PDB file of C-alpha atoms in Angstrom:
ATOM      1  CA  UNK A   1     177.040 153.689 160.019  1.00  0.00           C
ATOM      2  CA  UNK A   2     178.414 157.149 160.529  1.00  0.00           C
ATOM      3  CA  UNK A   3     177.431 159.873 158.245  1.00  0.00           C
ATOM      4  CA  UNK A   4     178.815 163.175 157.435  1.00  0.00           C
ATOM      5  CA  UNK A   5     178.103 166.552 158.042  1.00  0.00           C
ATOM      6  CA  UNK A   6     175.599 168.101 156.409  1.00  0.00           C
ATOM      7  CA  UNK A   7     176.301 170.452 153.494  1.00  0.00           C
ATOM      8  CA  UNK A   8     174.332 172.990 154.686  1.00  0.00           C
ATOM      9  CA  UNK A   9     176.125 173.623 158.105  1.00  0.00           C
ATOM     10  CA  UNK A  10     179.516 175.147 156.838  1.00  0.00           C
ATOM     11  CA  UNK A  11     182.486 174.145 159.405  1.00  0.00           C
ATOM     12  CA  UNK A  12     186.665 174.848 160.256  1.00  0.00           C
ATOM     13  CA  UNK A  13     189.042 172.510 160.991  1.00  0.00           C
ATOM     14  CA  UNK A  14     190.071 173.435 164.663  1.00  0.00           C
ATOM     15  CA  UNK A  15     192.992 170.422 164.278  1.00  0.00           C
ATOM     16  CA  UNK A  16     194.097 167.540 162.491  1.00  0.00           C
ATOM     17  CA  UNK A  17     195.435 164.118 164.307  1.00  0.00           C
ATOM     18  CA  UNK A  18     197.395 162.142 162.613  1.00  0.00           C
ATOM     19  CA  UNK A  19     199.666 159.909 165.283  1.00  0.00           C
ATOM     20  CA  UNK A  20     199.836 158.741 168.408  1.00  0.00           C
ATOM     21  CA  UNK A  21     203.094 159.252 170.298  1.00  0.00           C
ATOM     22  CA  UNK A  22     204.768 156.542 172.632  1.00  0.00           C
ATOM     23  CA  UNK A  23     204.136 156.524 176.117  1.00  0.00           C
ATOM     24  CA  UNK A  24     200.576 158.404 178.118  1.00  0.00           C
ATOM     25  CA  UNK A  25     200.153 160.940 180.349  1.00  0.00           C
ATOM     26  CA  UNK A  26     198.114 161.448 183.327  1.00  0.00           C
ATOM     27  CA  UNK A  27     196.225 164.284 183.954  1.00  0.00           C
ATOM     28  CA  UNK A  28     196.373 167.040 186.654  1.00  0.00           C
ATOM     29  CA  UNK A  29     193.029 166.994 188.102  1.00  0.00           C
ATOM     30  CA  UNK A  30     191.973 165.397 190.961  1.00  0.00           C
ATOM     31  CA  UNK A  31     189.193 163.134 189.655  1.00  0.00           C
ATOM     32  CA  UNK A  32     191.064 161.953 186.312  1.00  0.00           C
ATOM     33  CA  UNK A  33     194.545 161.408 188.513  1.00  0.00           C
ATOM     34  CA  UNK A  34     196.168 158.177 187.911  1.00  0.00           C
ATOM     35  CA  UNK A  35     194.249 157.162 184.738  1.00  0.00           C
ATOM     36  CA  UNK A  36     196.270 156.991 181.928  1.00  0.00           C
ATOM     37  CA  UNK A  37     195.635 158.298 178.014  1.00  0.00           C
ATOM     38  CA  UNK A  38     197.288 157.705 175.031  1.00  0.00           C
ATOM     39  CA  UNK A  39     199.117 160.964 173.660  1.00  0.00           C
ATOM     40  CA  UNK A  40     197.774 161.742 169.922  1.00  0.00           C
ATOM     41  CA  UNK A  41     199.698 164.284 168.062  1.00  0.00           C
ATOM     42  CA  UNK A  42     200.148 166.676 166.334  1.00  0.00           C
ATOM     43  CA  UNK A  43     200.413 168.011 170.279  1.00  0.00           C
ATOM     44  CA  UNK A  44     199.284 170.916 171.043  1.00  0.00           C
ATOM     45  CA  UNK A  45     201.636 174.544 169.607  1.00  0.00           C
ATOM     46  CA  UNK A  46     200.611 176.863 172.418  1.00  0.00           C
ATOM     47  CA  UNK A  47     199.313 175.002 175.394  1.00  0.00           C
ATOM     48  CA  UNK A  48     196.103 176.224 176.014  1.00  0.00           C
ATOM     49  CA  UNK A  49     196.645 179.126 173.482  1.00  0.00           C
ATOM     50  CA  UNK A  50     196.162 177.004 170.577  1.00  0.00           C
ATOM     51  CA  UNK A  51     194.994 178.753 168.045  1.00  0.00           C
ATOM     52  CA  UNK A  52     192.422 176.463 165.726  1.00  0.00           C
ATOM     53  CA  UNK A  53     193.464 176.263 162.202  1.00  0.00           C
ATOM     54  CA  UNK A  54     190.640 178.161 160.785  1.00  0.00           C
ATOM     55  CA  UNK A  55     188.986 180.499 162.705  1.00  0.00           C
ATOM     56  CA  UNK A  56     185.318 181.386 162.727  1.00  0.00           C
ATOM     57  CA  UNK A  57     184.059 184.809 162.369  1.00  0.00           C
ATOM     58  CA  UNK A  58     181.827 183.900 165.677  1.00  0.00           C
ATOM     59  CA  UNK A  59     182.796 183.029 169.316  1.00  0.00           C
ATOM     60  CA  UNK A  60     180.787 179.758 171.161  1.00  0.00           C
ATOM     61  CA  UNK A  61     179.350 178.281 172.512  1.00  0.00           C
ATOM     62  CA  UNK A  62     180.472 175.983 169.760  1.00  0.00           C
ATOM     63  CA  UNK A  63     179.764 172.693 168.266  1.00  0.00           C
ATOM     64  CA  UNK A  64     182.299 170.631 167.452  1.00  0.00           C
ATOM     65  CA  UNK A  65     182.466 167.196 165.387  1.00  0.00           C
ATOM     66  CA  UNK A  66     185.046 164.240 164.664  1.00  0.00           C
ATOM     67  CA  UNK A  67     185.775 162.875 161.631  1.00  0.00           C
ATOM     68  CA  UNK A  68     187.519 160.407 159.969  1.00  0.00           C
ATOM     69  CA  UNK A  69     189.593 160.214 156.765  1.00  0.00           C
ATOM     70  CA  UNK A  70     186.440 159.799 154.794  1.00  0.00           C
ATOM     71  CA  UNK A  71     184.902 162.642 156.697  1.00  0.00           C
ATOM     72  CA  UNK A  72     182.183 160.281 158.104  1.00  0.00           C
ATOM     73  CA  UNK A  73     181.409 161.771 161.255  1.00  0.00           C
ATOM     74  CA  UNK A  74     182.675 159.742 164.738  1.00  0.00           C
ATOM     75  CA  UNK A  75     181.736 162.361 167.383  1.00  0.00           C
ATOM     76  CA  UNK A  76     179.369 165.281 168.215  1.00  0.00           C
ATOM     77  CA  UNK A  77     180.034 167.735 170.860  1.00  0.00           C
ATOM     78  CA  UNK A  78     179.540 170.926 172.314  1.00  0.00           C
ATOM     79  CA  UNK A  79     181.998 173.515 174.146  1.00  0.00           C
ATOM     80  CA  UNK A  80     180.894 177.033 176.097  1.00  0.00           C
ATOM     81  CA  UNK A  81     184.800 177.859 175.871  1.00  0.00           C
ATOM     82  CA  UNK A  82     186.002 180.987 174.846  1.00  0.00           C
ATOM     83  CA  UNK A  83     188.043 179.137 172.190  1.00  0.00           C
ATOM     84  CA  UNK A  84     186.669 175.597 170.852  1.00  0.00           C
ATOM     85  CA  UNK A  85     189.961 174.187 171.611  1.00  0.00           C
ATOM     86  CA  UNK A  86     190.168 175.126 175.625  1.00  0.00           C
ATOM     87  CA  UNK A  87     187.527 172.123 175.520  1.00  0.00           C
ATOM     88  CA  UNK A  88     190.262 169.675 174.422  1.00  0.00           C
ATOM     89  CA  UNK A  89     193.707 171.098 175.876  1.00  0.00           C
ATOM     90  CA  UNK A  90     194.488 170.133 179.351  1.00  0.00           C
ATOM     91  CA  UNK A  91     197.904 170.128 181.713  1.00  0.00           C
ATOM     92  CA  UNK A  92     199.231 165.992 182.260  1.00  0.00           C
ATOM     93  CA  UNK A  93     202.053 164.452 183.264  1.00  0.00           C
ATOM     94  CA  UNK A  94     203.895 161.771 181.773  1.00  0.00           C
ATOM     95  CA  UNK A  95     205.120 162.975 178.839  1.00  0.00           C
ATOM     96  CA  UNK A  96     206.869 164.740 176.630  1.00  0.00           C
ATOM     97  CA  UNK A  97     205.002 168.012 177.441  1.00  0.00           C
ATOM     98  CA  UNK A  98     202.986 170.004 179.692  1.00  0.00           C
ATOM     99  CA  UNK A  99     199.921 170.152 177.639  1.00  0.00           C
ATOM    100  CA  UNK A 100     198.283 167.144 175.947  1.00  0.00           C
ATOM    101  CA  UNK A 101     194.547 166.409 173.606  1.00  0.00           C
ATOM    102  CA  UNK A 102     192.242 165.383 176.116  1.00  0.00           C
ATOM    103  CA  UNK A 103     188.623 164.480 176.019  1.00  0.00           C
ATOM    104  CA  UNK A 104     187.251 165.090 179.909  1.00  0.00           C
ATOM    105  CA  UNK A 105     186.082 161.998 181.268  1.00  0.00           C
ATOM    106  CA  UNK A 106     187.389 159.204 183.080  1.00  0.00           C
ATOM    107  CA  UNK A 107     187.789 156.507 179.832  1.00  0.00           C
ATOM    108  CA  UNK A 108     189.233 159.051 177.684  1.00  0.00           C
ATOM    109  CA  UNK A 109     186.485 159.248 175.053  1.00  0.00           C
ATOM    110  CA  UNK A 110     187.332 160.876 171.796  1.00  0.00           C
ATOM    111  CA  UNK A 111     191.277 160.726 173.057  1.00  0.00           C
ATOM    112  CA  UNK A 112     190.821 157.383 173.255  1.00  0.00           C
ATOM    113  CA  UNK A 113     188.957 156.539 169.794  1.00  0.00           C
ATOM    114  CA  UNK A 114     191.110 158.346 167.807  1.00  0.00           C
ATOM    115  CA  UNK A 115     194.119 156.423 169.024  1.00  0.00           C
ATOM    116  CA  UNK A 116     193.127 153.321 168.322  1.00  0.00           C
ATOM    117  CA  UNK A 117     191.711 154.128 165.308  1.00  0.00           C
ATOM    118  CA  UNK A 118     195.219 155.340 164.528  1.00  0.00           C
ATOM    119  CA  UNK A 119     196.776 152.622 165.833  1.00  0.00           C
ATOM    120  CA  UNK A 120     194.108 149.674 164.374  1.00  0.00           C
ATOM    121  CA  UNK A 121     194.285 151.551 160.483  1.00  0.00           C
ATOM    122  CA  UNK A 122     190.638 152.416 160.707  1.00  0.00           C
ATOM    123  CA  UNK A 123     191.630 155.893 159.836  1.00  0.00           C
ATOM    124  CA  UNK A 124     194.388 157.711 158.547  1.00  0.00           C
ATOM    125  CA  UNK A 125     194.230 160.938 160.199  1.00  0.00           C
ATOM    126  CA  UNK A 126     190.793 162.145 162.152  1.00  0.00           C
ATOM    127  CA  UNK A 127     189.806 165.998 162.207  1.00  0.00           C
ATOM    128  CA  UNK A 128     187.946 168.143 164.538  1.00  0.00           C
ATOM    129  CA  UNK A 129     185.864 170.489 162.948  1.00  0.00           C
ATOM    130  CA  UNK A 130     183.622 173.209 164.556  1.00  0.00           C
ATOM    131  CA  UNK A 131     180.964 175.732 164.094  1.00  0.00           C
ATOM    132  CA  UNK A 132     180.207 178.270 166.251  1.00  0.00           C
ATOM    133  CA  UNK A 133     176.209 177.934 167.279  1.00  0.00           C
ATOM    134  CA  UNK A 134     175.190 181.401 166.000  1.00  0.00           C
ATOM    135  CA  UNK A 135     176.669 180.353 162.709  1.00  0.00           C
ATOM    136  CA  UNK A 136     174.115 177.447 162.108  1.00  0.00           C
ATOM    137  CA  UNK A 137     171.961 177.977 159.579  1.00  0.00           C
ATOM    138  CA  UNK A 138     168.145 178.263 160.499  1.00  0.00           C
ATOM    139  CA  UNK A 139     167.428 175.251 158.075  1.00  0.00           C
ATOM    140  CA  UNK A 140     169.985 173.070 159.791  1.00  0.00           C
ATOM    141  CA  UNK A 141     167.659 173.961 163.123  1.00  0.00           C
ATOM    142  CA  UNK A 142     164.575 173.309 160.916  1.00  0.00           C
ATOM    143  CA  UNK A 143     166.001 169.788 159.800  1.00  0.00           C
ATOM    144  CA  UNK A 144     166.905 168.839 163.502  1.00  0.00           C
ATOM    145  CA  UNK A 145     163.209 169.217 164.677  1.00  0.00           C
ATOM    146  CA  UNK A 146     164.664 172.535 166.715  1.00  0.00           C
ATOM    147  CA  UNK A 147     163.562 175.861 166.032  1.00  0.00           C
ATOM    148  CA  UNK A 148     166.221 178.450 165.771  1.00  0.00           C
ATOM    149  CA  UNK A 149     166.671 180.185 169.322  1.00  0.00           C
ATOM    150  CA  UNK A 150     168.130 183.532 170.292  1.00  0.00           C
ATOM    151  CA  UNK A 151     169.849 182.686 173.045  1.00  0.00           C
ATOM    152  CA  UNK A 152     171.753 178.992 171.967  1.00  0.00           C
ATOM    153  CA  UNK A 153     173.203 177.942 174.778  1.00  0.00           C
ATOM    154  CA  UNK A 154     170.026 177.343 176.810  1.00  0.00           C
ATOM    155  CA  UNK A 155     169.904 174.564 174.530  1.00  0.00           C
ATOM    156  CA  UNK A 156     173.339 173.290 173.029  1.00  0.00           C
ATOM    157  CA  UNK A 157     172.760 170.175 174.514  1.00  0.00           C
ATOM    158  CA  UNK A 158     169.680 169.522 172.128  1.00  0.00           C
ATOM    159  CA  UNK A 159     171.482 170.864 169.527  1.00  0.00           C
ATOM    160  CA  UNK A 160     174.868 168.658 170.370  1.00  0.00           C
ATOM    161  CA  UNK A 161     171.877 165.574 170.497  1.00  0.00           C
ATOM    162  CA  UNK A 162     170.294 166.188 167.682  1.00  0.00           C
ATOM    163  CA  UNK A 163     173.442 166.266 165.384  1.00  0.00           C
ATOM    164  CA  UNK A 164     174.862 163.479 166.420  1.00  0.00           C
ATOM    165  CA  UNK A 165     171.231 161.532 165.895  1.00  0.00           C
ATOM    166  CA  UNK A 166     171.239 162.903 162.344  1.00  0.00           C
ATOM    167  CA  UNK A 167     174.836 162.256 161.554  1.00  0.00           C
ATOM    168  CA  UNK A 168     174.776 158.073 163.870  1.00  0.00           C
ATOM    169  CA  UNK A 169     177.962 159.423 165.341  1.00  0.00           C
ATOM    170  CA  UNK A 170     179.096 155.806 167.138  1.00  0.00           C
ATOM    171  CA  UNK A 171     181.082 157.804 169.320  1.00  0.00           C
ATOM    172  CA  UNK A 172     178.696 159.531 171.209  1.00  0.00           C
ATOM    173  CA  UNK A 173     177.216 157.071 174.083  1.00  0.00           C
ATOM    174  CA  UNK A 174     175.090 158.644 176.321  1.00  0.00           C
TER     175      UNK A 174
END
């Protein structure tokens, strides 16, 4: 079962979801065209532009998580966007937009999870939080087995691991 963050590693909410709008969309690159996703919402405010709702003092690389109403988390994963939210904000078609929450790969992934989590009850609303890497405390890095580094992203996919070991995300299938 799904844990939740730990208390140590202090987090913002980059956005809330809360529904999931009729209809899909597809999406405009090549490899993901035809496939379609369900649309969650609140939909993107600015297109890529989104601004998270909390900001960090730090830019990324980031790590980002997915929770559920009872903040257990779902998801671990890691962005080496500018903003954390370029990682999920993608042109589709389809819709009722131009812009739409995606998760890039072919079955949808987190997209995909939180809509039918929406849809089944399992969760009344699921957030994704985020913490720029710089901004983890060394004792977070001491409790993961990793020793704090200098230069994060020459490792952010240990760290992105290593979190979602600690935490069971059920999301995360590698």
């Amino acid at each position: 079962m799904p844990s939740q963050i730990p208390a140590q590693l202090k987090t913002y909410v980059a956005w809330k979801f809360n529904n999931v709008l009729p209809g899909a969309f597809t999406r405009a690159r090549q490899e993901f065209k035809g496939i379609e996703y369900p649309i969650i919402a609140p939909l993107p405010t600015h297109k890529r532009k989104t601004p998270a709702l909390e900001s960090s003092r730090l830019s990324g690389p980031y790590i980002y998580f997915v929770t559920d109403d009872q903040a257990q988390v779902r998801y671990v994963g890691k962005s080496e966007e500018k903003l954390v939210l370029h990682r999920w904000v993608r042109p589709g078609y389809g819709g009722p937009t131009t812009h739409y929450w995606t998760h890039a790969i072919k079955s949808g992934g987190c997209i995909v999870n939180i809509a039918n989590g929406l849809k089944g009850g399992h969760s009344r609303e699921y957030t994704l939080r985020y913490v720029p890497v710089r901004e983890i405390p060394a004792e977070v890095f001491d409790e993961l087995g990793l020793t704090h580094m200098t230069y994060p992203t020459s490792s952010l996919e240990d760290i992105e691991m290593a979190l979602a070991r600690l935490v069971r995300a059920d999301w995360n299938k590698r």
